[in-house]
PDB file of C-alpha atoms in Angstrom:
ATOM      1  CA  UNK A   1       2.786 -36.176  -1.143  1.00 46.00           C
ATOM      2  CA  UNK A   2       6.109 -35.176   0.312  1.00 55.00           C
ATOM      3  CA  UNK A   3       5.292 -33.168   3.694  1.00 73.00           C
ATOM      4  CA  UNK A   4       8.343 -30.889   4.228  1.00 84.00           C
ATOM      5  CA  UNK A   5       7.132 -29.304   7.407  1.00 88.00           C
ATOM      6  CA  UNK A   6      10.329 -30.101   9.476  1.00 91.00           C
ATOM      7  CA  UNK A   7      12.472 -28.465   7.277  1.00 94.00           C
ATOM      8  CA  UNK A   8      10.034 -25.623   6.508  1.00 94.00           C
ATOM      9  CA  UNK A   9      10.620 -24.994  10.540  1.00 95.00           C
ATOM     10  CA  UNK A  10      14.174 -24.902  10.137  1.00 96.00           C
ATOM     11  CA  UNK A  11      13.586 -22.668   6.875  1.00 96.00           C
ATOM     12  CA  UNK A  12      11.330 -20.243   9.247  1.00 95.00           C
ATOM     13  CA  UNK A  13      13.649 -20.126  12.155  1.00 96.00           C
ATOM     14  CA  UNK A  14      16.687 -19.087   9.952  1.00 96.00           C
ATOM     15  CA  UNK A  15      14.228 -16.720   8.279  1.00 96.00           C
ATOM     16  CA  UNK A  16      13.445 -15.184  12.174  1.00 96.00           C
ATOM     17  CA  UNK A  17      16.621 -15.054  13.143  1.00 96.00           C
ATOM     18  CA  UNK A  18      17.485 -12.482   9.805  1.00 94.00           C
ATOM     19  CA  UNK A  19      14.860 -10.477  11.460  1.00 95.00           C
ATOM     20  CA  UNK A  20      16.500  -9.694  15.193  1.00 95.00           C
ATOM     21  CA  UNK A  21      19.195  -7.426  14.069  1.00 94.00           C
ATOM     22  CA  UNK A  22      16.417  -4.914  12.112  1.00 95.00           C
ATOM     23  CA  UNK A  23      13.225  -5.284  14.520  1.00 96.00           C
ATOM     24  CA  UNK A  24      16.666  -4.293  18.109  1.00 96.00           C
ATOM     25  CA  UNK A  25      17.320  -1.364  15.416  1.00 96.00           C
ATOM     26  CA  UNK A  26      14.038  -0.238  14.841  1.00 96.00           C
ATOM     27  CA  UNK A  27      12.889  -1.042  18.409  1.00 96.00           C
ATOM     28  CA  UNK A  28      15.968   1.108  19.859  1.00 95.00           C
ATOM     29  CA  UNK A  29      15.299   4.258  16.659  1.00 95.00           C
ATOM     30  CA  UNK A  30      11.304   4.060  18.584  1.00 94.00           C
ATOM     31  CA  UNK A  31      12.225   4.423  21.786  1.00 93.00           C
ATOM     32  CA  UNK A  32      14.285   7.365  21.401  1.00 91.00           C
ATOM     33  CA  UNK A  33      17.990   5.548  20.834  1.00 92.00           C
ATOM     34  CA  UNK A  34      19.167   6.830  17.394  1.00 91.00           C
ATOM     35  CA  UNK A  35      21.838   4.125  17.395  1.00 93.00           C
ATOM     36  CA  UNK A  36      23.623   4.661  14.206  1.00 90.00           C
ATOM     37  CA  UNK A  37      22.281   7.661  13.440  1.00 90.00           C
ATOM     38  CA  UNK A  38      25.186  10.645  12.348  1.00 89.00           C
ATOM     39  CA  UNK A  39      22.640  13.151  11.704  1.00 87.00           C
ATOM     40  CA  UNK A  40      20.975  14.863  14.363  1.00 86.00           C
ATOM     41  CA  UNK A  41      16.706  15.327  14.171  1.00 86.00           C
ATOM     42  CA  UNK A  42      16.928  12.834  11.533  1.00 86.00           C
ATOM     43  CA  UNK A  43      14.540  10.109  13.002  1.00 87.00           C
ATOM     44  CA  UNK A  44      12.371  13.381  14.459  1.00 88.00           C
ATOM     45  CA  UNK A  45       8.888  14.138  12.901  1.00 85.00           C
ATOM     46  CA  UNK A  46       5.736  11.956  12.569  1.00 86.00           C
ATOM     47  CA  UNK A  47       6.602  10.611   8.999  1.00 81.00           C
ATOM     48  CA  UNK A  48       9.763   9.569  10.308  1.00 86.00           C
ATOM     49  CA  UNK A  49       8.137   7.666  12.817  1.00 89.00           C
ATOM     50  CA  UNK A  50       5.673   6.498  10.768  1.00 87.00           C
ATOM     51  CA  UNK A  51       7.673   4.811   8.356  1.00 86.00           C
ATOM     52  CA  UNK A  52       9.927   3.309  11.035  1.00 91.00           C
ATOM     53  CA  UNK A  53       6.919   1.805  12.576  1.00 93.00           C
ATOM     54  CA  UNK A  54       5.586   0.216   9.166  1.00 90.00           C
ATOM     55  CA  UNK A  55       8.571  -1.163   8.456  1.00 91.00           C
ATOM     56  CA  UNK A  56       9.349  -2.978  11.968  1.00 94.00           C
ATOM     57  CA  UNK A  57       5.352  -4.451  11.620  1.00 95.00           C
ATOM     58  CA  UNK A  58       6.445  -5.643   7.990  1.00 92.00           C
ATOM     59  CA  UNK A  59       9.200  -7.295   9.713  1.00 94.00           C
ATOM     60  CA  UNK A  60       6.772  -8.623  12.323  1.00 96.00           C
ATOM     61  CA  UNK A  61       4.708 -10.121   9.276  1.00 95.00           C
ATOM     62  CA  UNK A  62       8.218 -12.045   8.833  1.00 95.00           C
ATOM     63  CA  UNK A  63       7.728 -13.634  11.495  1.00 95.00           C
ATOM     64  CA  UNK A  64       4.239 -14.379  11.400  1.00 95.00           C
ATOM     65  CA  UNK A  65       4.597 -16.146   8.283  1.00 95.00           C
ATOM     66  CA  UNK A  66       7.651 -18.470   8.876  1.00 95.00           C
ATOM     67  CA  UNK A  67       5.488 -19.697  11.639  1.00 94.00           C
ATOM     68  CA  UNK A  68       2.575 -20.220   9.372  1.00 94.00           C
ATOM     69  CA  UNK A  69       5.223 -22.026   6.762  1.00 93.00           C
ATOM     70  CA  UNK A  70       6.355 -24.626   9.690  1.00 91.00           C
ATOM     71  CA  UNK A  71       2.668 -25.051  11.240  1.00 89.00           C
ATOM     72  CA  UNK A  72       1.329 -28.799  10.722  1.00 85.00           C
ATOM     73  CA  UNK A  73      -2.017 -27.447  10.635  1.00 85.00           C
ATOM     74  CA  UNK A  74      -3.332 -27.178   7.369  1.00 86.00           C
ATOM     75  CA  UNK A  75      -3.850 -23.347   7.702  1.00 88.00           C
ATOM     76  CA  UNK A  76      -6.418 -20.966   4.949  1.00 91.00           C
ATOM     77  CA  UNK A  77      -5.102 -21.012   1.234  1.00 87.00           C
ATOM     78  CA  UNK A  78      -5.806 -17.407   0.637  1.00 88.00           C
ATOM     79  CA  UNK A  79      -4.145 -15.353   3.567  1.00 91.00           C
ATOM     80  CA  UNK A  80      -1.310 -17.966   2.961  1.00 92.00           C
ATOM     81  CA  UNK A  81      -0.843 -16.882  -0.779  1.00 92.00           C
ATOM     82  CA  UNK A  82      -1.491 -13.120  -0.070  1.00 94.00           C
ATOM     83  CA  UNK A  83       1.297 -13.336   2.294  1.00 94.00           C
ATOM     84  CA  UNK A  84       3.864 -15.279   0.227  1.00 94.00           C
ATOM     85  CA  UNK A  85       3.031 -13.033  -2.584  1.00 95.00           C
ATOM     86  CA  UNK A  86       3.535 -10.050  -1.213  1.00 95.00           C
ATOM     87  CA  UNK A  87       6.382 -11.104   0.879  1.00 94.00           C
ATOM     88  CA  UNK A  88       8.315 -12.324  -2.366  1.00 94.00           C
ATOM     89  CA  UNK A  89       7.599  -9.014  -4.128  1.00 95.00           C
ATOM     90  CA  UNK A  90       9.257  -6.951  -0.777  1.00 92.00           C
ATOM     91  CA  UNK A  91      12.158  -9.260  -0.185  1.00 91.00           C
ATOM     92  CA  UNK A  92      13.246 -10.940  -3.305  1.00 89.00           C
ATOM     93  CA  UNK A  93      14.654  -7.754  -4.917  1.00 88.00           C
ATOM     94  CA  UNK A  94      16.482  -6.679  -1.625  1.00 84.00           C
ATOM     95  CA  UNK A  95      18.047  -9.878  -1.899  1.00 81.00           C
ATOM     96  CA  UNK A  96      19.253  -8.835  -5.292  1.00 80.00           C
ATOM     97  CA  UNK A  97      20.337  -5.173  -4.158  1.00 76.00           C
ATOM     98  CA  UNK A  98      21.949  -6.816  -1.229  1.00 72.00           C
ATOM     99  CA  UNK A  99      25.695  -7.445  -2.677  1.00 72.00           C
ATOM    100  CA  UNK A 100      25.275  -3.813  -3.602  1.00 66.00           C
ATOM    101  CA  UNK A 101      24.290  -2.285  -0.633  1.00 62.00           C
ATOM    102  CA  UNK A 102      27.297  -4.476   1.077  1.00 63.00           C
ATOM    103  CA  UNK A 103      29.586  -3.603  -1.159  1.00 64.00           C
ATOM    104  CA  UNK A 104      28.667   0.295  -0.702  1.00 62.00           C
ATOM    105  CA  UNK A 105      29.054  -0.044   3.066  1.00 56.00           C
ATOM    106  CA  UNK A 106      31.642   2.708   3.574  1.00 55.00           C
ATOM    107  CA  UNK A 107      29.794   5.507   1.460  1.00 54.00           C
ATOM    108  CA  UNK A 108      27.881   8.072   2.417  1.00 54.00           C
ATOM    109  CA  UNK A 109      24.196   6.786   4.187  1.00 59.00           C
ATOM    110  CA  UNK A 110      22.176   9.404   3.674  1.00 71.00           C
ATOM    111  CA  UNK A 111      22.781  10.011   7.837  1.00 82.00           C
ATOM    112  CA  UNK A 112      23.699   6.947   8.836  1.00 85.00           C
ATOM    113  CA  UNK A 113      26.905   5.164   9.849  1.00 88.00           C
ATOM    114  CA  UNK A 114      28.496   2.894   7.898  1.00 83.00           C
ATOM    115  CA  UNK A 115      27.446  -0.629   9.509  1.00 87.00           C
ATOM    116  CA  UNK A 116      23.684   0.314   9.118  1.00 89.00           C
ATOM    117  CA  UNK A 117      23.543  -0.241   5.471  1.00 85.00           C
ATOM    118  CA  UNK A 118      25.093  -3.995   5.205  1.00 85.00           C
ATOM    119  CA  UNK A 119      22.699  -4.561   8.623  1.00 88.00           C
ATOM    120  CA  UNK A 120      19.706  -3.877   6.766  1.00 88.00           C
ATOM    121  CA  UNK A 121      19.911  -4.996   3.604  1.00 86.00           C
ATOM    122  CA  UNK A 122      22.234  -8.383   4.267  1.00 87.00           C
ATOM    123  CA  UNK A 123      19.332  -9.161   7.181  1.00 91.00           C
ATOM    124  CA  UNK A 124      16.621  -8.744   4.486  1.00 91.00           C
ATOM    125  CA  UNK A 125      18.904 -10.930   2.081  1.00 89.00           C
ATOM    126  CA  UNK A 126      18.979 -13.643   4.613  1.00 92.00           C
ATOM    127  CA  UNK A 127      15.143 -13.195   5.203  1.00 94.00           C
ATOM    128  CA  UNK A 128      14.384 -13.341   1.211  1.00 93.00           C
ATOM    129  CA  UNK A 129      16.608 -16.467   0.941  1.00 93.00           C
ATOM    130  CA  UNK A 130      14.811 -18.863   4.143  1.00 96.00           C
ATOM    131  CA  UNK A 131      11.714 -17.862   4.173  1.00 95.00           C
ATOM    132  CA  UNK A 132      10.898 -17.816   0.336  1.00 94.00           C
ATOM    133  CA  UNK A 133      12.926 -21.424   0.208  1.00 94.00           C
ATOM    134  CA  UNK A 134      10.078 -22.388   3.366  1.00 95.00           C
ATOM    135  CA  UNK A 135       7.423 -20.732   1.228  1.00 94.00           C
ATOM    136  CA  UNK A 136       8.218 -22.849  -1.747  1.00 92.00           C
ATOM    137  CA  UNK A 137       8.240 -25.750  -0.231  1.00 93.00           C
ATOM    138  CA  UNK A 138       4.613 -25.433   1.033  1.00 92.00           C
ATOM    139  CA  UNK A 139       3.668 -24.385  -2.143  1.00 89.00           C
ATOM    140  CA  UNK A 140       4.730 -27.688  -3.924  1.00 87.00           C
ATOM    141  CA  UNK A 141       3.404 -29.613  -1.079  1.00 87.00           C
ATOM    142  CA  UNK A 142      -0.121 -27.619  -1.420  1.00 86.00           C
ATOM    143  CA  UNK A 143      -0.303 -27.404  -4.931  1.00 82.00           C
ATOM    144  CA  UNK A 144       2.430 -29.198  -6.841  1.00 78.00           C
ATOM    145  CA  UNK A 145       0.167 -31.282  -8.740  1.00 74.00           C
ATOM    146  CA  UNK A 146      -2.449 -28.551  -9.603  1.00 70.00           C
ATOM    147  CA  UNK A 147      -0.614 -26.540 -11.195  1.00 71.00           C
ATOM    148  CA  UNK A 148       0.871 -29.282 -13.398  1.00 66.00           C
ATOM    149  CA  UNK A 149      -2.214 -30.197 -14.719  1.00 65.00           C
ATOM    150  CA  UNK A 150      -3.622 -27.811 -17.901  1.00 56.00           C
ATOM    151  CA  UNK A 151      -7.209 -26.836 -16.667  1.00 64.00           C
ATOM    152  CA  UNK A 152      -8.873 -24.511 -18.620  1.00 65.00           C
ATOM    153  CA  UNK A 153     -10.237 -21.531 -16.631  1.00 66.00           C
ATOM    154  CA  UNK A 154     -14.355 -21.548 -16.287  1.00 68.00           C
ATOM    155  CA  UNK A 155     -16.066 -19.849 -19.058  1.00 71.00           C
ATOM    156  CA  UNK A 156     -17.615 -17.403 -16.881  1.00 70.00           C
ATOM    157  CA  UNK A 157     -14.262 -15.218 -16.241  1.00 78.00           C
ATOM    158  CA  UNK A 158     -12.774 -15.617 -19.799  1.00 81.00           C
ATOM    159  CA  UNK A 159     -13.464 -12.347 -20.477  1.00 85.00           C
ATOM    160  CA  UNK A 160     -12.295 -10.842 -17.422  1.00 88.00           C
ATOM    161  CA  UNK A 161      -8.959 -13.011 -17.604  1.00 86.00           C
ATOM    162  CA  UNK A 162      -8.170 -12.157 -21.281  1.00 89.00           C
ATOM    163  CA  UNK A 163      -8.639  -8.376 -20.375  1.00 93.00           C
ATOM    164  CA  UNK A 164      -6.417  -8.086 -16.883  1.00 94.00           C
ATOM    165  CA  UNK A 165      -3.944 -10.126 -19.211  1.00 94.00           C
ATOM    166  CA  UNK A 166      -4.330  -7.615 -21.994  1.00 95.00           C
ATOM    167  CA  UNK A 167      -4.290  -4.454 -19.739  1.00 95.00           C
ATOM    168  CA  UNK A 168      -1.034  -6.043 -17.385  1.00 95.00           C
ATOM    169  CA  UNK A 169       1.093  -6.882 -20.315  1.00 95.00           C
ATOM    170  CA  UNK A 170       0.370  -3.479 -21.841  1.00 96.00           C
ATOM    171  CA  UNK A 171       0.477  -1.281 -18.658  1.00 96.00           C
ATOM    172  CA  UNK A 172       3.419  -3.083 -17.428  1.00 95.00           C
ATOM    173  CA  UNK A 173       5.871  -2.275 -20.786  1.00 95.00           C
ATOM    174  CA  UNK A 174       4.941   1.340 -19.762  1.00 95.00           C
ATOM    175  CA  UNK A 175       6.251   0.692 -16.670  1.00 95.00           C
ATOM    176  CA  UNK A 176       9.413  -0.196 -18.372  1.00 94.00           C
ATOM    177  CA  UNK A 177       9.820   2.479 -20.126  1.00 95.00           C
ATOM    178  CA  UNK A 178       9.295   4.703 -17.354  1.00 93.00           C
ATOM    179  CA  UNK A 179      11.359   3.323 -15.425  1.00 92.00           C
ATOM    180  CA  UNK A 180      14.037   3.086 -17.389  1.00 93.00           C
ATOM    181  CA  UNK A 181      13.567   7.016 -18.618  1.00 93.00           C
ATOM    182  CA  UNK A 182      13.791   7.795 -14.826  1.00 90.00           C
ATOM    183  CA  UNK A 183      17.353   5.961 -14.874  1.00 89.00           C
ATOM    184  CA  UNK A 184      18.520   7.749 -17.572  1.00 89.00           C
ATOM    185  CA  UNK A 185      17.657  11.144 -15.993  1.00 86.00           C
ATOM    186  CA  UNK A 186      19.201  10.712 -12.954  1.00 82.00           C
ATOM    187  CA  UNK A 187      21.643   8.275 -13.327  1.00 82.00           C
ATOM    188  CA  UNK A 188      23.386   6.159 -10.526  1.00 78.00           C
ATOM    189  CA  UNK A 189      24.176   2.671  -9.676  1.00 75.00           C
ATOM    190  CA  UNK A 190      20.990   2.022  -7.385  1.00 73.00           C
ATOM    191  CA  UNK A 191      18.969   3.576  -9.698  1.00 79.00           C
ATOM    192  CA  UNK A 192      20.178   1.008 -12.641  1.00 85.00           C
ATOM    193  CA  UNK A 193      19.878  -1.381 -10.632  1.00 83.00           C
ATOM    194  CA  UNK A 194      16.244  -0.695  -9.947  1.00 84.00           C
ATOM    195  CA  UNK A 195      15.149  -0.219 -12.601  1.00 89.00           C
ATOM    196  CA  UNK A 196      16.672  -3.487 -13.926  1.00 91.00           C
ATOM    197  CA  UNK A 197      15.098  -5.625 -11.239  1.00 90.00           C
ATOM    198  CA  UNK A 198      11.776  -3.801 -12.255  1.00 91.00           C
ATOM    199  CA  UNK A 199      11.943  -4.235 -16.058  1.00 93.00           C
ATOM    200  CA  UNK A 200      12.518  -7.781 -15.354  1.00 94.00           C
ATOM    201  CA  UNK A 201       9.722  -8.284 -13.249  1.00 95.00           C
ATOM    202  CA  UNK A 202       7.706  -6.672 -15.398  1.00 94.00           C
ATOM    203  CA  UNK A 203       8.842  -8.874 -18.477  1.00 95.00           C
ATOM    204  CA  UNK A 204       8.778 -12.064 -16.615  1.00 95.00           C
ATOM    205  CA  UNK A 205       5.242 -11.808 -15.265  1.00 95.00           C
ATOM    206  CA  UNK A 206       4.169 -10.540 -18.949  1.00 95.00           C
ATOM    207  CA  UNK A 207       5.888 -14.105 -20.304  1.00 95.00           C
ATOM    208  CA  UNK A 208       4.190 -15.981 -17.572  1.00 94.00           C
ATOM    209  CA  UNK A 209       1.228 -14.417 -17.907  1.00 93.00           C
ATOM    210  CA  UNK A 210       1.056 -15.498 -21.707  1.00 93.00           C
ATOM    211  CA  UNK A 211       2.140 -19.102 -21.233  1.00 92.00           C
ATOM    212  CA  UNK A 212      -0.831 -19.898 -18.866  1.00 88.00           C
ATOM    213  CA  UNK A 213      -3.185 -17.938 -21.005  1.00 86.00           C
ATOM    214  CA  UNK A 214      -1.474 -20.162 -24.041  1.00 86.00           C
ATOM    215  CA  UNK A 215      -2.731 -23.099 -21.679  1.00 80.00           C
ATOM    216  CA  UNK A 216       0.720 -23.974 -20.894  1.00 81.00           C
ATOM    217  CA  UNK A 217       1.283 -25.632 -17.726  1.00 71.00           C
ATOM    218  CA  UNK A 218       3.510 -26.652 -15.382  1.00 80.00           C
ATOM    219  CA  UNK A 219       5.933 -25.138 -12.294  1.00 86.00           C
ATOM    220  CA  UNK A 220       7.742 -22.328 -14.850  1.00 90.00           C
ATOM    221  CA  UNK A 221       5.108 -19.978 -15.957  1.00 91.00           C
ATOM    222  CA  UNK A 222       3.505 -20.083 -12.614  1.00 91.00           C
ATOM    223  CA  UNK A 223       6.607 -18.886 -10.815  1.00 92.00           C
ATOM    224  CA  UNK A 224       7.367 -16.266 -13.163  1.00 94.00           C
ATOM    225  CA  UNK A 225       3.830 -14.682 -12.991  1.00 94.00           C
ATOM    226  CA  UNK A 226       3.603 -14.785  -9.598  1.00 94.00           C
ATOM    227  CA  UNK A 227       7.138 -13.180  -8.751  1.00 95.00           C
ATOM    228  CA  UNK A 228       6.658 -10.856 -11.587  1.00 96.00           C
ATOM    229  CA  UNK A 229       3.550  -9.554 -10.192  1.00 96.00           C
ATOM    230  CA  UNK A 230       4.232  -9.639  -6.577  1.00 96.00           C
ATOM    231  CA  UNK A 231       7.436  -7.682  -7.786  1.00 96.00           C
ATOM    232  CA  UNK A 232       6.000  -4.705  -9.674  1.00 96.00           C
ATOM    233  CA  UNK A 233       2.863  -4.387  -7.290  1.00 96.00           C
ATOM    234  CA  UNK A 234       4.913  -4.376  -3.621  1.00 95.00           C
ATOM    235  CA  UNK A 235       7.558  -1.818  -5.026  1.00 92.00           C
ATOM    236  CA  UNK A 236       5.139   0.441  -6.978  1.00 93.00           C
ATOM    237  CA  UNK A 237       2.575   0.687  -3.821  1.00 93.00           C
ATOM    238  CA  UNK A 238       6.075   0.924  -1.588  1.00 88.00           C
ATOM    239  CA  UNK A 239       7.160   3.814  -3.301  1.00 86.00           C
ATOM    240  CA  UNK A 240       4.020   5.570  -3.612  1.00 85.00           C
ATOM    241  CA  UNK A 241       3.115   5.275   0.162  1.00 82.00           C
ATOM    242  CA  UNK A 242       6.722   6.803   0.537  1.00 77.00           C
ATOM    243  CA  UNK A 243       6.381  10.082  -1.985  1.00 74.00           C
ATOM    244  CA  UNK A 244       3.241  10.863   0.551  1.00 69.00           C
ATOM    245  CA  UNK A 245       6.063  11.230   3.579  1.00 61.00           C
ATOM    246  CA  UNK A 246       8.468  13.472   0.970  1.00 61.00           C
ATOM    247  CA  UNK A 247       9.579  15.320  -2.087  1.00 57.00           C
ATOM    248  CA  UNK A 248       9.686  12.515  -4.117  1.00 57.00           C
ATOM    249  CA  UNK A 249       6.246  13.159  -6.413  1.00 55.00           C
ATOM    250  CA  UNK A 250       7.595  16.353  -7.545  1.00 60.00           C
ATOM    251  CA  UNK A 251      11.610  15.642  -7.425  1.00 75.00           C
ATOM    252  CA  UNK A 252      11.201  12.339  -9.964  1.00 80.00           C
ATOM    253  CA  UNK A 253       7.909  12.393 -11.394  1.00 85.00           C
ATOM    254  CA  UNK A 254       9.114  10.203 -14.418  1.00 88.00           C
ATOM    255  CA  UNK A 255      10.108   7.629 -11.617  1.00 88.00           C
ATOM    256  CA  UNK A 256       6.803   7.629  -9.423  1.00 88.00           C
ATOM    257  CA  UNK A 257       4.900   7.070 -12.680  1.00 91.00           C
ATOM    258  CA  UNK A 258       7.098   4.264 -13.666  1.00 92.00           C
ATOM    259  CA  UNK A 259       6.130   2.876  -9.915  1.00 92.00           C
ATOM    260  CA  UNK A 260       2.304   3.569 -10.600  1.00 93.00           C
ATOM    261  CA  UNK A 261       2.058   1.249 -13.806  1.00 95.00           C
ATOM    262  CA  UNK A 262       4.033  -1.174 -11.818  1.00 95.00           C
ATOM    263  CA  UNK A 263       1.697  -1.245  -8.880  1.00 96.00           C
ATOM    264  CA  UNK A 264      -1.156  -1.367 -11.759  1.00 96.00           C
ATOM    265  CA  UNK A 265       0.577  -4.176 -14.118  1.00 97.00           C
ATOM    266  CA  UNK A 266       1.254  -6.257 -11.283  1.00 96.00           C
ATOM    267  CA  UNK A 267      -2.454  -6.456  -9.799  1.00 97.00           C
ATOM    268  CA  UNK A 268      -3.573  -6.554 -13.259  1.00 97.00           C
ATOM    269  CA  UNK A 269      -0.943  -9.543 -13.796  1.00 96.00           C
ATOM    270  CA  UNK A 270      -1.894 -11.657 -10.594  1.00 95.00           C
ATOM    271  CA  UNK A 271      -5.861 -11.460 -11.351  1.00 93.00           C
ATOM    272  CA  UNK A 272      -5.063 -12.799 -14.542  1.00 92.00           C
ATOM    273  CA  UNK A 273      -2.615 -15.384 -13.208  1.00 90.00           C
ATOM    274  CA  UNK A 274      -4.891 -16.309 -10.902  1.00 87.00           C
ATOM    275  CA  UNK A 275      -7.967 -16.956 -13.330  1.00 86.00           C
ATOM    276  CA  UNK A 276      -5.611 -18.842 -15.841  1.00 84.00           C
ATOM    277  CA  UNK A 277      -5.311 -21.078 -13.027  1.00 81.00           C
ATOM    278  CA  UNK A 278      -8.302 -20.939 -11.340  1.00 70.00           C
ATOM    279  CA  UNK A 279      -9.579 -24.583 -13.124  1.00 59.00           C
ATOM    280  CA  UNK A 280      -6.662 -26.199 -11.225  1.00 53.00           C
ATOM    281  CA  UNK A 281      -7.541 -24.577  -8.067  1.00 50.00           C
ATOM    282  CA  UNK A 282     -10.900 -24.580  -7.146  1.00 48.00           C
ATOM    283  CA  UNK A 283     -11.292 -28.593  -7.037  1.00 46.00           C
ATOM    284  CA  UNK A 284      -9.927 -31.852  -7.744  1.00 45.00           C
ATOM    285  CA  UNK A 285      -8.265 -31.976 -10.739  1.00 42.00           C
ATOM    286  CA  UNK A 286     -10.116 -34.776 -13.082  1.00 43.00           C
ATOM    287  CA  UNK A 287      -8.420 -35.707 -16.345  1.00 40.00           C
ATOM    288  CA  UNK A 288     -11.370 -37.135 -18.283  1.00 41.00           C
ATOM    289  CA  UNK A 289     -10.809 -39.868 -20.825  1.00 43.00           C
ATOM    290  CA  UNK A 290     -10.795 -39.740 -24.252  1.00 42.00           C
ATOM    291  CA  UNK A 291     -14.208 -41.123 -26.028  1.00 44.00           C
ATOM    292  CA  UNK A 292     -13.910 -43.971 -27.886  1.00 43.00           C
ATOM    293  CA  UNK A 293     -13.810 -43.739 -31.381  1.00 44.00           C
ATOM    294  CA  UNK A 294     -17.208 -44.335 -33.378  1.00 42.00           C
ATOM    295  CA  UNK A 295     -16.995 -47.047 -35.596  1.00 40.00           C
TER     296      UNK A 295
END
């Protein structure tokens, strides 16, 4: 197997170094500098604070991780997944708003001056592009010929895997149409955007969902129902753990329900991801031979 660990380290460093610029910001917004701040009080107040604190641990997880990615030791399976997961669903669809949020970097930043914007978001570009890239790499080193492989899932969580299926499909094309009536009611370029990046996730991880359940293997419906999922579940619990520090419950309710399926369609997506490939996973993968034919 092809052990990529020296350029997974290179991966993670690049990946830490997109992180310096945001965790000095944050660090300096903390400890009372409102560097790039135009509006006065705006950083004041315990949500504030809050929310500037999860976001510079999140960024800490960043780093955490890329050293995980480069370590030689052959660290847990599960924390490692959880952690790719949910970093793909928070950074791959910054990395997609990031052109946007560069090319808006003289308009109006809600408080902010105009360098803050292209700071954040191209930093979290950068950090989507190295340290997914690093996380990839492990994952075909781990698991590359697992997933390859069709398996059938055990018998004992058929059930339970055709229903999460069932209900994430289902529950995610509501999400879609949420989301996409929340764009139409307030319309503006972000807001598109979003809601693009969200009805694709949501389709993807449906399609992937339905190959593996279809038996289907290989690299392609793996990908797609893991960064479907990890899409619509980070930005739907992301926004909801935001609309408890404001307005936004009662200012875009067709929005925060669109969020809500998504947080529901991607769990429900992953479980059933994971149980489609759960014969791959849990052991050596055997290919028995066929019997010979009876004369």
């Amino acid at each position: 197997m092809n052990d990529s660990i020296p350029l997974r380290r290179v991966l993670g460093a690049a990946a830490v170094a997109g992180t310096l610029p945001y965790l000095t910001l944050k660090t300096l917004w903390l400890t009372g500098h409102p560097v790039g701040v135009t509006v006065p009080g705006l950083l004041d107040g315990p949500a504030m604070t809050a929310l500037n604190t999860a976001t510079l641990l999140l960024d800490l997880c960043v780093v955490a991780l890329a050293a995980a990615l480069g370590a030689r030791r052959r660290l847990p399976a599960v924390p490692l997944l959880l952690a790719g997961w949910a970093a793909t669903g928070l950074l791959l669809p910054v990395a997609v708003l990031s052109p946007a949020a560069l090319l808006r970097a003289g308009t109006d930043g809600a408080g902010l001056a105009a360098w803050v914007r292209p700071l954040v978001y191209g930093g979290f570009g950068w950090q989507a592009v190295f340290l997914l890239a690093a996380f990839a790499l492990l994952a075909r080193d781990r698991w590359g010929t697992r997933v390859t492989v069709p398996v059938p899932p055990p018998g004992a969580v058929e059930g339970l895997a055709r229903t999460t299926a069932a209900g994430g499909v289902v529950v995610g094309l509501l999400a879609v149409v949420a989301g996409v009536a929340a764009a139409a009611d307030r319309p503006s370029f972000p807001g598109v955007v979003g809601a693009a990046v969200d009805a694709t996730a949501a389709l993807t991880g449906a399609v992937g969902v339905l190959a593996l359940r279809r038996g289907r293997a290989g690299w392609s419906p793996v990908l797609t129902t893991f960064t479907g999922s990890a899409v619509l579940f980070t930005g739907g619990l992301w926004t909801l753990v935001s609309a408890t520090a404001g307005p936004l419950a009662t200012d875009r309710p067709l929005y925060v329900l669109a969020q809500l399926c998504g947080l529901l369609a991607g769990f429900a997506l992953a479980v059933a991801g994971m149980l489609a490939v759960s014969g791959r996973m849990c052991g050596p993968v055997t290919v028995s031979p066929r019997p010979a034919p009876v004369p």
